[in-house]
Amino acid sequence: MLDYDEEAERYDAWRGGEPRAAAAAEGVLGLVPARARSLLDVACGTGIVTRRLAAGRPGLRVTGLDRAPAMVGHAAARLPGAVVLADGRRLPFQEGEFDAVSSVWLLHLVEDPTDARRIVAECARVLRPGGVYVTTVDKGASHNVGSDIDVVLSSRPQRPASDTAALVASYAVEAGLVPAGQARFAGRGQGRSPRRAIADLRRGWFVTLPPGHPLADEFAARLAALPDQDRPRADPAFTLSAFRKPFPGPFPGSFRDG
């Protein structure tokens, strides 16, 4: 697992920067009801997406939250006074406080199903009735674009994905949410070159091949043998799933889609 405090300084540059952030924010906002007035971005990281969520919807009050202090420092510089240091498993907000909640590139990192359930349940808890939770799903599969790099990496040790669409949907239903749509967006600037894949391998990006793993050097050598070492392959395409918190009954004038 990467240390996200250590990653904070280079996080944006290594993950597509502003173009990827713009695509992610556009995808999330496309699933957020037009009348939403407040959004919580859980695991906001450096705030690069969070800032675009705020800028992309006039009148939308956006709050960012992350548990890595260094990430929160970067996010707070982008959104002064609107970022909280906290754990997604225990959100420091009241029930029904937000019209929308997002978690972009979070659940794939959560190996313990109990923690993943808790995060989704907490996101559901702080939603108002009619509100929508939007999250990325199937992140690992999104990076497989059928390139020669993917062919090499296909034989590496695997662990079960913790953010499959079906699994996340089951957590959402357990938390009282109902499916409310899907969207896809491009991970602009994230197409890997062989040399970049080797660098990712060396710094622990691939959780089943951490630095020092007996097979790490073998995979690095196979990646180094590929042609066009500096040519990025295709960008990944990420998937968002949305879930709505139902109204307990008819309440005229309550927050609804628009």
XYZ file of C-alpha atoms in Angstrom, residues 124-242:
119
model
C -25.409 7.055 3.136
C -25.949 8.270 6.700
C -24.887 11.850 5.984
C -27.068 12.053 2.849
C -30.405 13.808 2.943
C -33.397 11.898 1.549
C -33.276 12.302 -2.223
C -29.526 12.804 -2.088
C -27.046 10.845 -4.195
C -23.827 8.996 -3.410
C -21.392 8.758 -6.359
C -18.324 6.525 -6.299
C -15.825 4.950 -8.658
C -16.041 1.174 -9.137
C -13.894 -1.452 -10.890
C -10.808 0.773 -10.802
C -8.268 -2.009 -11.258
C -10.076 -3.374 -14.290
C -10.223 0.143 -15.762
C -6.439 0.217 -16.075
C -6.408 -2.878 -18.263
C -6.597 -1.354 -21.740
C -5.343 -4.443 -23.571
C -1.812 -3.123 -24.092
C 1.441 -5.054 -24.155
C 2.053 -3.753 -20.633
C -1.214 -5.344 -19.501
C -0.167 -8.635 -21.101
C 3.032 -8.642 -19.041
C 1.253 -7.666 -15.822
C -1.613 -10.125 -16.284
C 0.434 -12.943 -14.734
C 1.330 -11.040 -11.566
C -0.166 -12.166 -8.241
C -3.754 -10.959 -7.899
C -6.022 -10.138 -5.003
C -9.809 -9.925 -5.211
C -11.009 -6.467 -6.209
C -12.683 -4.672 -3.331
C -14.627 -2.223 -5.502
C -16.442 -4.313 -8.105
C -19.701 -2.738 -9.225
C -21.706 -5.640 -7.808
C -19.952 -5.543 -4.442
C -20.310 -1.779 -4.042
C -23.962 -1.998 -5.051
C -24.531 -4.618 -2.353
C -22.998 -2.320 0.266
C -25.156 0.565 -0.939
C -28.349 -1.496 -0.785
C -27.418 -2.664 2.733
C -27.105 1.018 3.669
C -30.604 1.772 2.355
C -29.638 3.277 -1.002
C -31.010 2.436 -4.442
C -29.171 2.442 -7.809
C -29.363 5.789 -9.587
C -27.223 5.443 -12.723
C -23.685 5.077 -14.021
C -21.211 7.150 -16.016
C -17.719 6.774 -17.459
C -14.865 9.219 -17.864
C -11.364 9.079 -19.302
C -8.306 8.970 -17.064
C -6.640 11.617 -19.174
C -2.865 11.535 -19.066
C -2.793 8.181 -17.252
C -1.791 5.943 -20.125
C 1.303 4.095 -18.906
C 4.542 3.652 -20.797
C 6.745 0.651 -19.968
C 9.233 2.918 -18.215
C 6.437 4.484 -16.178
C 5.097 1.027 -15.286
C 8.536 0.044 -13.988
C 8.671 3.218 -11.873
C 5.213 2.421 -10.484
C 6.364 -1.104 -9.703
C 9.447 0.158 -7.862
C 7.463 2.548 -5.665
C 4.816 0.051 -4.604
C 1.899 0.944 -6.866
C 1.052 -2.714 -7.455
C -0.019 -3.937 -4.032
C 0.688 -7.617 -4.754
C 4.228 -6.779 -5.916
C 5.573 -4.472 -3.197
C 9.218 -3.337 -3.316
C 11.405 -6.276 -2.338
C 8.927 -8.908 -3.521
C 10.783 -11.883 -5.059
C 8.993 -11.409 -8.376
C 9.368 -7.626 -8.632
C 12.682 -7.737 -10.502
C 11.338 -10.364 -12.889
C 8.374 -8.209 -13.868
C 10.572 -5.129 -14.148
C 12.837 -6.984 -16.579
C 9.881 -8.104 -18.698
C 8.547 -4.545 -18.826
C 12.023 -3.235 -19.755
C 12.067 -5.599 -22.754
C 8.966 -4.028 -24.312
C 9.352 -1.658 -27.280
C 8.729 2.099 -27.166
C 9.723 2.477 -23.545
C 8.514 6.074 -23.275
C 5.337 5.850 -25.382
C 2.194 6.021 -23.236
C -0.384 3.385 -24.027
C -4.127 4.151 -24.045
C -5.719 6.038 -21.162
C -7.953 4.051 -18.807
C -11.702 4.693 -18.695
C -13.142 4.858 -15.180
C -16.675 3.939 -14.116
C -18.878 5.826 -11.655
C -21.903 4.320 -9.927
C -24.586 6.472 -8.289
